[in-house]
């Protein structure tokens, strides 16, 4: 696919990746309310500094402004959204309807996820839908886009133009399975992958080595997930409380080793060193920066990571 | 077997409020084995109800009777004379949801109340511990998953797991809940059958979304049957 130049959605992100340039994407969590200004405020820091911005979908199972609505606000603000959709909250009818609506209004990238279990959120006893899973969702979007057919097989008029993204967590076990799962997502139709936040570089190098060996990285664009640590507390929380997160002790020690008022800068330093390595890592095509509730730091991080200015494809 | 759990006493008490003569019907099959609604549980619950109502100054006359299976007309018929003579103003059932409905249906003029919450199809893991294993989805995939049910045991009912939340062999929802897909992976690996889950499992059609009827081959529904 890396060699294939025809555009599937024509999104900015797709153009940058297909031209062989190193992509840099960001993230924006919609507000827990209807305040448009909250979205605009966050968007301000991302504009011009990232190629596309993930708009999360009821992230951590907390109710927020819907991801497609926030995606449209992002478009108004001059950002390109990467519309996230989880399988937890909608059945196949609602999903297909939203994919069509999103495409009609200019959304060109989407990220297909299973979604965190509702148990973690603010409505823990909600009924989880999971009508289809993330891999089936990827396949459904691909079918709608490339074959012009609904999941049912019926014809649709005006295929949605979407650059299809999927997630990968190289750190969840069993480790050997993670490459197979990546292969399944590619076979289902994923055009690009955004990984879980990476802290254990050794394990990630091994994951990419295996993915290279299987030829997977020639068939999909991989964006390495980076989240700078803001504090020692955050690092410990990520290590102990967040399922599927792998934070080596070295990271915590390094943060503990600097003056208190330097910890967040050290977190950014670590992130930038990682980004430097990703730029030359075979099989990695970009970075996905998840600066959670730290959007205002994105310009600074992007500058320090030397990923500016961002390319402006035609 | 089908497992159930007795409802909280306050809820049972509230349902029976105002009723003075009640028959509590137990079931001798699944709910008896899982210690929720057999002869013994009927007797215990009745004593509790009697005592509380007495203390409240609202005495109740409550009888107990446990039949072999409440999901079977043949056994239910046993209750006909008892109920006719007893002139009960309410019935209570300690059978599973299926049994309770069959009882209610047989005596449509008498209010019938459930004394248990039916929880699923489970195995007996240890005395008093039952683990749900099947949601009776109508399209069994155990052949593909090494005999472990993803519909029931995976918190998201995924068909292409394990997902990215798998945590040291446990599900992302709790360190006490084994990840079904991790177990599926391990079992299939041990059988050298990982190919079975390397293929994409396509979106399935749910055929449990309307009330299901099952007529075994060679049989047909009796005509004009009242239900
Ligand atoms: S797949 Fe699971 S829920 Fe469906 S019939 Fe088999 S065991 Fe039961
Ligand atoms: S961790 Fe395992 S059991 Fe839990 S949702 Fe993911 S695949 Fe299912």
Coordinates of C-alpha atoms in Angstrom, one line a residue, chain A residues 92 114-117 119-120 130-133 135-136 151 169 172-174 176-178 180-181 184 187-188 243-244, chain B residues 155-156 158-169 172-173 182 185 189 197-204 206:
Chain A
X92 CA -24.5 -1.4 12.9
X114 CA -13.8 -1.5 20.3
X115 CA -13.9 1.1 23.1
X116 CA -13.2 0.9 26.8
X117 CA -15.7 -1.2 28.7
X119 CA -17.8 -0.3 33.5
X120 CA -14.9 2.3 33.6
X130 CA -20.8 -4.4 20.8
X131 CA -23.0 -5.5 17.9
X132 CA -19.8 -5.7 15.9
X133 CA -16.2 -5.6 17.0
X135 CA -12.1 -5.6 13.2
X136 CA -15.6 -6.1 11.8
X151 CA -22.9 -4.4 5.7
X169 CA -1.4 -2.2 21.5
X172 CA -0.9 -6.3 25.8
X173 CA -0.4 -10.0 26.1
X174 CA 0.1 -12.4 24.7
X176 CA 3.1 -13.0 20.0
X177 CA -0.6 -12.4 19.3
X178 CA -0.1 -8.6 18.8
X180 CA -1.3 -11.5 14.3
X181 CA -3.9 -9.0 15.4
X184 CA -6.0 -9.1 10.9
X187 CA -6.6 -7.7 6.2
X188 CA -9.9 -6.2 7.3
X243 CA -4.7 -1.9 31.6
X244 CA -2.4 -2.8 28.8
Chain B
X155 CA -16.7 -8.6 28.6
X156 CA -17.3 -7.1 25.2
X158 CA -15.7 -9.8 20.9
X159 CA -15.3 -12.2 18.0
X160 CA -11.8 -11.3 17.1
X161 CA -10.0 -11.0 20.4
X162 CA -8.0 -10.7 22.5
X163 CA -8.4 -7.0 22.5
X164 CA -5.7 -4.4 23.6
X165 CA -7.0 -4.4 27.2
X166 CA -5.8 -7.9 28.1
X167 CA -3.9 -7.5 31.3
X168 CA -1.6 -10.3 32.4
X169 CA -4.1 -12.8 31.2
X172 CA -9.4 -5.1 31.4
X173 CA -12.5 -4.9 33.6
X182 CA -6.3 -15.0 26.3
X185 CA -5.4 -18.2 22.5
X189 CA -1.9 -22.7 20.8
X197 CA -8.5 -17.3 15.1
X198 CA -6.0 -15.8 12.8
X199 CA -8.7 -15.6 10.2
X200 CA -11.2 -12.7 10.4
X201 CA -14.4 -13.6 12.0
X202 CA -17.0 -11.6 10.0
X203 CA -19.8 -9.7 11.6
X204 CA -22.5 -12.2 12.6
X206 CA -27.8 -12.0 15.7

